[in-house]
Structures are given as structure tokens and as C-alpha cells.
Amino acid sequence: MKTYHLCILALILLILPSSGCYKSAGVKEVTPDDIKSLAPGEALIFGRVKMMDNGREKENYLSFTDQLDMMLVRVEDEQALSVRRVRADGTFLWRVPRGTYLLTRLRWWESRGWFPLRPRIAFQAGTGAGAYYLGTLRIDAEIERSALSVKLKQFSVEVADEYGRDAQLLTKQLPDFQGHVEKALMVHDSRLPAVTESEVKQSAVIDILRSLGFGLMTIH
């Protein structure tokens, strides 16, 4: 019974950040109709998260008891954020306003509880393509569990280019997509702030982003 109640509480808490007082960054799940309605100021992004749990790769990232979500903050807006769940296989395909993003938090949920990871990741959906491949974000996590709790002890981050395998994420779901696809791999850098929620200030990250090859975009 305790496990059931924990699951219900986790699902309720998962919804709350998406419905708070923050401005939405406009990150949305993709449907086939998006090809017809994709605005000039929008692009598609796709990729994968791979989480190693005490040396074993996760097999399911979206079930009643196990879920992984990502919080994205659009730097041009400073406090415009979106929280999106990845699919069961760890992949994602989203429609976003073009711009520069920080992945400020990953959050792992299971029946014992949840914990956040702050991976210090940046990426950009620029102006030169209709879709951007972000790569595979690999998280190696050391996790401590008891009967009713779960705790993250430490983790490391890598970004891999697996475009040869994951190009089909776009073509299978959106077979009519005819736009240009660019690789825009996520960048991990220890200088990026491990901020909480949407505490992103342009002044604190703009020099770091420029050194990583990013330039902030004009919002229309």
C-alpha cells in the first residue's frame, strides 16, 4: 500500500512544475501534423538519454513506477522553461522555439522516490535547419537504495554521436519531413551553472556559451 501511495504522489509532483507560474519555453511533443504547422521560428530537436544505474543500463524510462524527465530553460528568455518526459526507450523528439537552451535538470522517479541530476548541458536549435540532432546524453549514476528511499551518490556525463542509429527517430515518426537536418550535439561543460529550476541569467552564462561556440538569438 505504501508503494502505491508513493507512486501516486510521484505522479502528482511530476505534473506540478509544468503548471506553475513560470513562462513556458514552448517545448512540445511532436505529431505528424507539426510538419504542416511548423513556424519559421520553430525547429525539431531529437536525441536520446542513456542512464547507467550502478553499471546497468536502464531498460524503461517511462512506466507507472519509473520515469525520467528533463527541464529545459531557453536562455534568450532567461526564465522560460519546459519539463518534458522522455519516451520509454529514452528517446525524445520535440518541437521547440529556435534558441539556446540549458538542460538544467534531469529527474529520475521510481517507486522508492526520486532524485534530481544537474548535468550542465547546453545546446542550440539555430536558424540553418528544420531539425537538429542533439546526440545521446549518457549518465553514469551511482545510486543508493533502501526499502523506501533512493539517493543519488554521484554521477558523470558524456555526450555521444549516434546519428547513424537515431536518424530513424525523425524519419519513422515524420516520414513526410523534407527539411534539412543538422547535428547540433549537446555540450557538457563544468563551467555551466548547476542552477535549480529556472534560475538562469543571461549575464551569468553568456560568456561561457560564447566560448562554447553559441551565440544568443534574437527573439521576435
XYZ file of N, CA and C in Angstrom:
660
model
N 0.816 -1.194 0.000
C 0.000 0.000 0.000
C 0.860 1.258 0.000
N 1.992 1.233 0.777
C 2.894 2.374 0.819
C 3.476 2.659 -0.562
N 3.842 1.585 -1.268
C 4.408 1.757 -2.612
C 3.397 2.408 -3.543
N 2.135 2.009 -3.446
C 1.086 2.593 -4.275
C 0.956 4.079 -4.004
N 0.933 4.455 -2.720
C 0.793 5.861 -2.367
C 1.984 6.678 -2.851
N 3.173 6.099 -2.771
C 4.363 6.797 -3.268
C 4.268 7.037 -4.767
N 3.749 6.076 -5.492
C 3.603 6.219 -6.946
C 2.633 7.344 -7.282
N 1.503 7.393 -6.573
C 0.510 8.437 -6.826
C 1.099 9.807 -6.514
N 1.823 9.913 -5.384
C 2.440 11.185 -5.017
C 3.453 11.615 -6.059
N 4.244 10.667 -6.553
C 5.255 10.993 -7.563
C 4.602 11.518 -8.825
N 3.509 10.905 -9.251
C 2.829 11.351 -10.459
C 2.244 12.748 -10.288
N 1.716 13.056 -9.093
C 1.180 14.387 -8.836
C 2.294 15.421 -8.865
N 3.407 15.131 -8.204
C 4.528 16.073 -8.160
C 5.118 16.290 -9.541
N 5.069 15.266 -10.373
C 5.620 15.377 -11.715
C 4.879 16.405 -12.541
N 3.602 16.566 -12.290
C 2.783 17.493 -13.062
C 2.986 18.932 -12.611
N 3.286 19.146 -11.348
C 3.287 20.485 -10.774
C 4.221 21.474 -11.461
N 5.500 21.143 -11.780
C 6.363 22.138 -12.391
C 5.860 22.638 -13.722
N 5.135 21.818 -14.455
C 4.648 22.220 -15.763
C 3.481 23.187 -15.671
N 2.851 23.279 -14.494
C 1.674 24.113 -14.380
C 1.885 25.287 -13.434
N 3.151 25.621 -13.114
C 3.462 26.692 -12.190
C 3.377 28.047 -12.848
N 4.021 29.044 -12.188
C 3.896 30.424 -12.632
C 4.961 30.811 -13.651
N 5.845 29.906 -14.014
C 6.895 30.217 -14.973
C 6.322 30.342 -16.380
N 6.974 31.158 -17.174
C 6.621 31.249 -18.581
C 7.055 29.967 -19.286
N 6.226 29.459 -20.170
C 6.558 28.228 -20.881
C 7.551 28.503 -22.002
N 8.549 27.616 -22.123
C 9.513 27.720 -23.216
C 8.966 27.142 -24.513
N 7.768 26.557 -24.466
C 7.121 26.092 -25.688
C 7.658 24.803 -26.255
N 8.301 23.971 -25.432
C 8.785 22.666 -25.883
C 7.605 21.701 -25.884
N 7.332 21.068 -27.044
C 6.150 20.228 -27.187
C 6.490 18.899 -27.856
N 5.698 17.891 -27.525
C 5.806 16.621 -28.226
C 5.446 16.821 -29.694
N 6.040 16.013 -30.556
C 5.831 16.152 -31.999
C 4.736 15.214 -32.476
N 3.873 15.724 -33.347
C 2.873 14.916 -34.031
C 3.063 15.078 -35.537
N 2.546 14.151 -36.341
C 2.689 14.284 -37.793
C 2.164 15.604 -38.336
N 1.163 16.179 -37.693
C 0.604 17.449 -38.164
C 1.567 18.616 -37.995
N 2.602 18.439 -37.154
C 3.544 19.529 -36.922
C 4.317 19.912 -38.181
N 4.443 18.999 -39.124
C 5.153 19.310 -40.362
C 4.415 20.403 -41.127
N 3.094 20.386 -41.045
C 2.303 21.379 -41.770
C 2.277 22.725 -41.054
N 2.466 22.717 -39.723
C 2.275 23.946 -38.962
C 3.556 24.479 -38.327
N 4.709 23.897 -38.646
C 5.970 24.343 -38.066
C 6.264 25.765 -38.526
N 6.358 26.690 -37.590
C 6.573 28.102 -37.911
C 8.053 28.368 -38.192
N 8.376 29.467 -38.891
C 9.784 29.795 -39.167
C 10.623 29.915 -37.902
N 10.002 30.322 -36.801
C 10.731 30.470 -35.551
C 10.802 29.208 -34.723
N 10.419 28.063 -35.315
C 10.433 26.791 -34.597
C 11.298 25.767 -35.329
N 11.739 24.775 -34.580
C 12.528 23.687 -35.149
C 12.215 22.407 -34.383
N 12.651 21.278 -34.922
C 12.540 19.993 -34.247
C 13.892 19.640 -33.637
N 13.871 19.029 -32.472
C 15.096 18.500 -31.864
C 14.842 17.042 -31.493
N 15.881 16.217 -31.635
C 15.711 14.815 -31.275
C 17.026 14.234 -30.795
N 16.922 13.174 -30.014
C 18.102 12.523 -29.459
C 17.692 11.459 -28.465
N 18.576 11.182 -27.524
C 18.367 10.054 -26.614
C 19.075 10.321 -25.286
N 18.493 9.787 -24.205
C 19.155 9.748 -22.904
C 19.425 8.285 -22.569
N 20.644 8.012 -22.129
C 21.010 6.653 -21.720
C 21.536 6.741 -20.290
N 20.855 6.087 -19.368
C 21.228 6.162 -17.960
C 21.752 4.824 -17.474
N 22.968 4.843 -16.965
C 23.569 3.657 -16.368
C 23.353 3.734 -14.864
N 22.644 2.754 -14.336
C 22.272 2.700 -12.920
C 23.161 1.675 -12.232
N 24.186 2.163 -11.504
C 25.160 1.272 -10.857
C 25.738 0.268 -11.853
N 26.054 0.776 -13.046
C 26.687 -0.041 -14.079
C 25.746 -0.758 -15.007
N 24.454 -0.738 -14.720
C 23.473 -1.422 -15.574
C 22.617 -0.389 -16.307
N 22.463 -0.573 -17.612
C 21.674 0.373 -18.395
C 20.184 0.224 -18.112
N 19.513 1.364 -17.920
C 18.073 1.346 -17.721
C 17.384 0.789 -18.968
N 16.327 0.021 -18.751
C 15.584 -0.560 -19.863
C 14.272 0.166 -20.127
N 13.750 0.883 -19.140
C 12.462 1.550 -19.301
C 12.511 2.909 -18.613
N 12.239 3.964 -19.386
C 12.305 5.326 -18.860
C 10.916 5.949 -18.691
N 9.880 5.191 -18.986
C 8.536 5.723 -18.847
C 7.558 4.584 -18.585
N 7.241 4.393 -17.317
C 6.263 3.397 -16.915
C 5.517 3.961 -15.709
N 4.631 3.161 -15.119
C 3.869 3.641 -13.968
C 4.783 3.982 -12.795
N 5.880 3.225 -12.646
C 6.767 3.422 -11.495
C 8.094 4.084 -11.855
N 8.529 4.008 -13.082
C 9.833 4.552 -13.482
C 9.652 5.609 -14.562
N 10.198 6.810 -14.316
C 10.090 7.882 -15.299
C 11.310 8.786 -15.231
N 11.643 9.356 -16.375
C 12.735 10.325 -16.446
C 12.223 11.557 -17.169
N 12.387 12.732 -16.539
C 12.017 13.960 -17.232
C 13.199 14.919 -17.288
N 13.086 15.892 -18.190
C 14.141 16.867 -18.428
C 13.555 18.269 -18.300
N 14.289 19.158 -17.654
C 13.874 20.556 -17.576
C 14.779 21.375 -18.490
N 14.182 22.062 -19.456
C 14.904 22.889 -20.414
C 14.563 24.352 -20.175
N 15.583 25.201 -20.134
C 15.400 26.636 -19.985
C 15.969 27.329 -21.221
N 15.155 28.162 -21.853
C 15.594 28.922 -23.022
C 16.320 30.173 -22.544
N 17.612 30.273 -22.857
C 18.443 31.332 -22.297
C 17.975 32.700 -22.753
N 17.507 32.810 -24.002
C 17.049 34.105 -24.504
C 15.891 34.665 -23.673
N 15.134 33.782 -23.034
C 14.007 34.201 -22.204
C 14.366 34.251 -20.721
N 15.514 33.711 -20.375
C 16.018 33.592 -19.011
C 15.184 32.651 -18.144
N 13.901 32.881 -18.024
C 13.114 32.058 -17.112
C 11.955 31.346 -17.812
N 12.089 31.102 -19.089
C 11.080 30.324 -19.811
C 11.517 28.864 -19.814
N 10.748 28.007 -19.193
C 11.168 26.620 -19.050
C 10.078 25.662 -19.497
N 10.501 24.437 -19.766
C 9.581 23.341 -20.046
C 10.118 22.082 -19.391
N 9.225 21.267 -18.877
C 9.573 19.964 -18.328
C 8.918 18.910 -19.212
N 9.733 18.050 -19.801
C 9.216 17.031 -20.713
C 9.738 15.663 -20.300
N 8.887 14.654 -20.434
C 9.303 13.279 -20.168
C 9.890 12.668 -21.433
N 10.912 11.851 -21.266
C 11.438 11.108 -22.405
C 10.576 9.871 -22.609
N 10.718 9.254 -23.758
C 9.932 8.064 -24.066
C 10.472 6.846 -23.319
N 9.747 5.763 -23.422
C 10.116 4.554 -22.685
C 11.520 4.064 -23.035
N 11.949 4.272 -24.282
C 13.285 3.822 -24.682
C 14.348 4.903 -24.467
N 13.982 6.002 -23.841
C 14.935 7.069 -23.559
C 15.067 8.110 -24.650
N 14.339 7.959 -25.751
C 14.448 8.903 -26.858
C 13.490 10.078 -26.667
N 13.745 11.134 -27.428
C 12.853 12.284 -27.439
C 12.840 12.902 -28.830
N 11.699 13.485 -29.194
C 11.515 14.220 -30.445
C 10.542 15.343 -30.133
N 11.062 16.559 -30.080
C 10.276 17.694 -29.615
C 10.311 18.845 -30.609
N 9.278 19.642 -30.533
C 9.151 20.877 -31.303
C 9.468 22.040 -30.360
N 10.403 22.913 -30.757
C 10.852 23.969 -29.850
C 10.973 25.306 -30.581
N 10.831 26.424 -29.869
C 11.230 27.708 -30.442
C 12.744 27.699 -30.664
N 13.189 28.227 -31.775
C 14.622 28.286 -32.022
C 15.287 29.118 -30.927
N 16.469 28.694 -30.539
C 17.157 29.428 -29.491
C 18.222 28.588 -28.815
N 18.740 29.114 -27.725
C 19.807 28.497 -26.946
C 19.213 27.963 -25.649
N 19.525 26.716 -25.335
C 18.900 26.059 -24.194
C 19.933 25.503 -23.225
N 19.578 25.561 -21.953
C 20.296 24.820 -20.925
C 19.407 23.688 -20.438
N 19.983 22.501 -20.363
C 19.321 21.379 -19.710
C 19.718 21.474 -18.245
N 18.848 22.079 -17.452
C 19.215 22.388 -16.074
C 18.998 21.233 -15.113
N 18.148 20.288 -15.503
C 17.879 19.193 -14.580
C 17.331 17.979 -15.299
N 17.813 16.817 -14.913
C 17.166 15.541 -15.184
C 16.577 15.078 -13.857
N 15.456 14.377 -13.912
C 14.845 13.908 -12.671
C 14.386 12.471 -12.868
N 14.900 11.593 -12.028
C 14.550 10.181 -12.091
C 13.535 9.849 -10.995
N 12.428 9.191 -11.404
C 11.370 8.774 -10.495
C 11.285 7.255 -10.465
N 11.069 6.712 -9.282
C 10.753 5.292 -9.153
C 9.897 5.114 -7.904
N 9.469 3.899 -7.627
C 8.524 3.671 -6.537
C 9.096 4.051 -5.176
N 10.417 4.039 -5.040
C 11.043 4.388 -3.752
C 11.151 5.900 -3.536
N 11.025 6.666 -4.609
C 11.209 8.107 -4.505
C 11.794 8.677 -5.785
N 12.500 9.798 -5.670
C 13.061 10.450 -6.852
C 14.302 11.233 -6.453
N 15.088 11.600 -7.460
C 16.240 12.467 -7.222
C 16.539 13.268 -8.484
N 17.110 14.472 -8.335
C 17.486 15.287 -9.493
C 18.956 15.100 -9.849
N 19.273 15.311 -11.117
C 20.653 15.380 -11.593
C 20.797 16.694 -12.353
N 21.869 17.399 -12.146
C 22.080 18.683 -12.825
C 23.308 18.530 -13.730
N 23.069 18.263 -15.020
C 24.142 17.783 -15.901
C 25.017 18.836 -16.553
N 24.683 20.156 -16.415
C 25.482 21.231 -17.004
C 25.615 21.035 -18.522
N 24.468 21.035 -19.177
C 24.368 20.779 -20.619
C 23.778 21.999 -21.317
N 24.339 22.327 -22.493
C 23.778 23.379 -23.352
C 23.639 22.844 -24.766
N 22.658 23.379 -25.504
C 22.529 23.069 -26.922
C 21.796 24.220 -27.586
N 21.805 24.195 -28.920
C 21.164 25.280 -29.655
C 20.398 24.737 -30.853
N 19.168 25.217 -30.991
C 18.388 24.995 -32.208
C 18.487 26.282 -33.001
N 19.369 26.289 -33.990
C 19.705 27.517 -34.697
C 18.721 27.876 -35.797
N 19.249 28.515 -36.831
C 18.393 29.006 -37.922
C 18.660 28.305 -39.247
N 19.605 27.385 -39.287
C 20.012 26.817 -40.563
C 19.342 25.528 -40.962
N 18.491 24.962 -40.100
C 17.893 23.659 -40.400
C 16.495 23.582 -39.807
N 15.742 22.589 -40.289
C 14.413 22.353 -39.749
C 14.432 21.418 -38.561
N 15.513 20.623 -38.438
C 15.627 19.669 -37.338
C 17.080 19.572 -36.905
N 17.277 19.356 -35.624
C 18.612 19.282 -35.050
C 18.749 18.002 -34.234
N 19.823 17.266 -34.522
C 20.123 16.055 -33.773
C 21.049 16.429 -32.617
N 20.615 16.123 -31.376
C 21.357 16.541 -30.187
C 22.291 15.477 -29.636
N 22.195 14.250 -30.147
C 23.078 13.198 -29.672
C 22.484 12.377 -28.540
N 23.319 11.511 -27.975
C 22.941 10.683 -26.828
C 23.605 11.229 -25.583
N 22.799 11.562 -24.601
C 23.311 12.009 -23.313
C 23.405 10.795 -22.399
N 24.640 10.409 -22.079
C 24.852 9.243 -21.223
C 25.139 9.709 -19.798
N 24.350 9.159 -18.876
C 24.510 9.450 -17.458
C 24.959 8.170 -16.756
N 26.122 8.194 -16.133
C 26.584 7.080 -15.309
C 26.352 7.457 -13.855
N 25.392 6.816 -13.212
C 24.985 7.208 -11.868
C 25.266 6.106 -10.853
N 25.765 6.535 -9.695
C 25.902 5.635 -8.557
C 24.754 5.957 -7.609
N 23.887 4.964 -7.387
C 22.636 5.194 -6.667
C 22.559 4.266 -5.455
N 22.109 4.828 -4.355
C 21.940 4.059 -3.120
C 20.455 3.903 -2.832
N 20.025 2.676 -2.580
C 18.613 2.406 -2.348
C 18.396 1.670 -1.032
N 17.257 1.976 -0.425
C 16.771 1.203 0.716
C 15.342 0.797 0.387
N 14.634 0.223 1.325
C 13.282 -0.256 1.054
C 12.352 0.868 0.623
N 12.518 2.078 1.189
C 11.599 3.170 0.912
C 12.291 4.460 0.488
N 13.526 4.366 0.027
C 14.218 5.591 -0.389
C 15.204 5.295 -1.507
N 15.510 6.338 -2.247
C 16.515 6.254 -3.301
C 17.337 7.531 -3.240
N 18.658 7.410 -3.369
C 19.545 8.559 -3.217
C 20.651 8.497 -4.261
N 20.858 9.606 -4.941
C 21.958 9.716 -5.893
C 23.236 10.061 -5.134
N 24.275 9.235 -5.298
C 25.540 9.486 -4.613
C 26.471 10.327 -5.488
N 26.609 9.941 -6.766
C 27.428 10.703 -7.700
C 27.080 10.279 -9.122
N 27.483 11.126 -10.099
C 27.218 10.768 -11.487
C 28.222 11.479 -12.387
N 28.364 10.950 -13.595
C 29.192 11.577 -14.625
C 28.382 11.675 -15.904
N 28.833 12.544 -16.816
C 28.070 12.870 -18.024
C 28.957 12.765 -19.249
N 28.421 12.194 -20.312
C 29.076 12.175 -21.623
C 28.021 12.403 -22.696
N 28.452 12.959 -23.835
C 27.572 13.114 -24.999
C 28.192 12.355 -26.164
N 27.392 11.502 -26.806
C 27.884 10.678 -27.906
C 27.099 10.970 -29.175
N 27.773 10.838 -30.303
C 27.139 10.984 -31.613
C 26.727 9.603 -32.102
N 25.428 9.314 -32.060
C 24.887 8.042 -32.534
C 23.855 8.289 -33.636
N 24.176 9.248 -34.479
C 23.228 9.659 -35.516
C 22.891 8.506 -36.456
N 23.856 7.655 -36.750
C 23.612 6.538 -37.648
C 22.476 5.654 -37.186
N 22.326 5.515 -35.881
C 21.225 4.716 -35.331
C 19.960 5.544 -35.162
N 20.095 6.780 -34.701
C 18.920 7.543 -34.263
C 18.338 8.480 -35.303
N 18.893 8.513 -36.504
C 18.270 9.308 -37.569
C 16.846 8.839 -37.827
N 16.585 7.553 -37.577
C 15.253 6.992 -37.819
C 14.213 7.526 -36.842
N 14.646 8.109 -35.729
C 13.683 8.701 -34.804
C 12.855 9.767 -35.502
N 13.488 10.483 -36.413
C 12.797 11.526 -37.156
C 12.047 10.944 -38.357
N 12.716 10.114 -39.136
C 12.123 9.631 -40.378
C 10.954 8.677 -40.152
N 10.984 7.893 -39.087
C 9.892 6.945 -38.824
C 8.635 7.648 -38.343
N 8.799 8.617 -37.451
C 7.611 9.288 -36.930
C 7.103 10.355 -37.888
N 8.021 10.978 -38.630
C 7.631 12.056 -39.540
C 8.147 11.745 -40.942
N 7.584 10.741 -41.602
C 8.088 10.331 -42.918
C 7.958 11.413 -43.978
N 7.081 12.393 -43.768
C 6.908 13.461 -44.753
C 7.855 14.641 -44.531
N 8.687 14.563 -43.506
C 9.598 15.671 -43.238
C 10.646 15.764 -44.346
N 10.742 16.916 -44.970
C 11.675 17.129 -46.072
C 12.731 18.189 -45.744
N 12.725 18.689 -44.519
C 13.643 19.751 -44.150
C 15.066 19.266 -43.939
N 15.961 20.217 -43.831
C 17.372 19.931 -43.600
C 17.594 19.533 -42.146
N 18.456 18.536 -41.917
C 18.793 18.085 -40.570
C 20.262 18.402 -40.293
N 20.528 18.989 -39.163
C 21.905 19.288 -38.766
C 22.216 18.600 -37.440
N 23.485 18.219 -37.285
C 23.947 17.749 -35.985
C 24.274 18.969 -35.131
N 23.722 19.003 -33.948
C 23.993 20.086 -33.001
C 24.126 19.441 -31.628
N 25.199 18.678 -31.452
C 25.332 17.857 -30.257
C 25.313 18.692 -28.984
N 24.644 18.157 -27.978
C 24.662 18.770 -26.663
C 26.108 18.924 -26.184
N 26.357 19.981 -25.438
C 27.691 20.251 -24.921
C 27.645 20.229 -23.398
N 28.523 19.434 -22.813
C 28.664 19.396 -21.355
C 29.891 20.193 -20.965
N 29.724 21.115 -20.022
C 30.852 21.933 -19.575
C 30.677 22.240 -18.089
N 31.714 21.987 -17.320
C 31.631 22.164 -15.870
C 31.449 23.619 -15.468
N 31.709 24.559 -16.381
C 31.526 25.974 -16.051
C 30.065 26.402 -16.098
N 29.233 25.633 -16.759
C 27.814 25.967 -16.793
C 27.227 25.814 -15.391
N 26.387 26.741 -14.981
C 25.876 26.696 -13.604
C 24.919 25.529 -13.378
N 25.065 24.887 -12.230
C 24.143 23.823 -11.837
C 22.969 24.474 -11.123
N 22.174 25.209 -11.879
C 21.104 26.006 -11.293
C 19.915 25.128 -10.932
N 19.077 25.678 -10.078
C 17.838 25.000 -9.734
C 16.694 25.655 -10.475
N 15.731 24.831 -10.868
C 14.554 25.292 -11.587
C 14.941 26.223 -12.737
N 14.418 27.452 -12.748
C 14.643 28.331 -13.902
C 15.572 29.504 -13.573
N 16.470 29.328 -12.631
C 17.347 30.418 -12.209
C 18.482 30.640 -13.212
N 18.129 30.931 -14.444
C 19.119 31.158 -15.488
C 19.156 32.646 -15.815
N 20.319 33.242 -15.704
C 20.515 34.639 -16.049
C 21.496 34.721 -17.212
N 21.113 35.463 -18.234
C 21.995 35.605 -19.390
C 23.373 36.080 -18.974
N 23.423 37.024 -18.058
C 24.692 37.610 -17.655
C 25.643 36.587 -17.053
N 25.078 35.515 -16.465
C 25.908 34.510 -15.809
C 26.420 33.446 -16.771
N 25.805 33.322 -17.936
C 26.170 32.224 -18.836
C 26.617 32.678 -20.216
N 26.418 33.949 -20.573
C 26.650 34.358 -21.955
C 28.105 34.199 -22.363
N 29.052 34.534 -21.501
C 30.468 34.383 -21.855
C 30.845 32.913 -21.991
N 30.286 32.075 -21.119
C 30.554 30.635 -21.206
C 30.010 30.082 -22.517
N 28.776 30.462 -22.852
C 28.161 29.968 -24.077
C 28.935 30.425 -25.308
N 29.406 31.650 -25.303
C 30.187 32.147 -26.437
C 31.482 31.359 -26.592
N 32.105 31.006 -25.474
C 33.339 30.221 -25.549
C 33.086 28.817 -26.081
N 31.831 28.353 -25.954
C 31.445 27.031 -26.459
C 30.940 27.088 -27.895
N 30.925 28.302 -28.474
C 30.507 28.461 -29.863
C 29.064 28.831 -30.044
N 28.365 29.134 -28.958
C 26.963 29.534 -29.041
C 26.862 31.055 -29.072
N 25.864 31.534 -29.810
C 25.529 32.937 -29.781
C 24.049 33.083 -29.512
N 23.666 33.964 -28.597
C 22.249 34.136 -28.310
C 21.517 34.657 -29.520
N 20.286 34.224 -29.669
C 19.489 34.580 -30.840
C 18.493 35.664 -30.486
N 18.112 36.430 -31.483
C 17.120 37.493 -31.301
C 15.734 36.872 -31.271
N 14.946 37.253 -30.269
C 13.576 36.758 -30.149
C 12.642 37.733 -30.844
N 11.837 37.216 -31.754
C 10.869 38.061 -32.473
C 9.502 37.913 -31.854
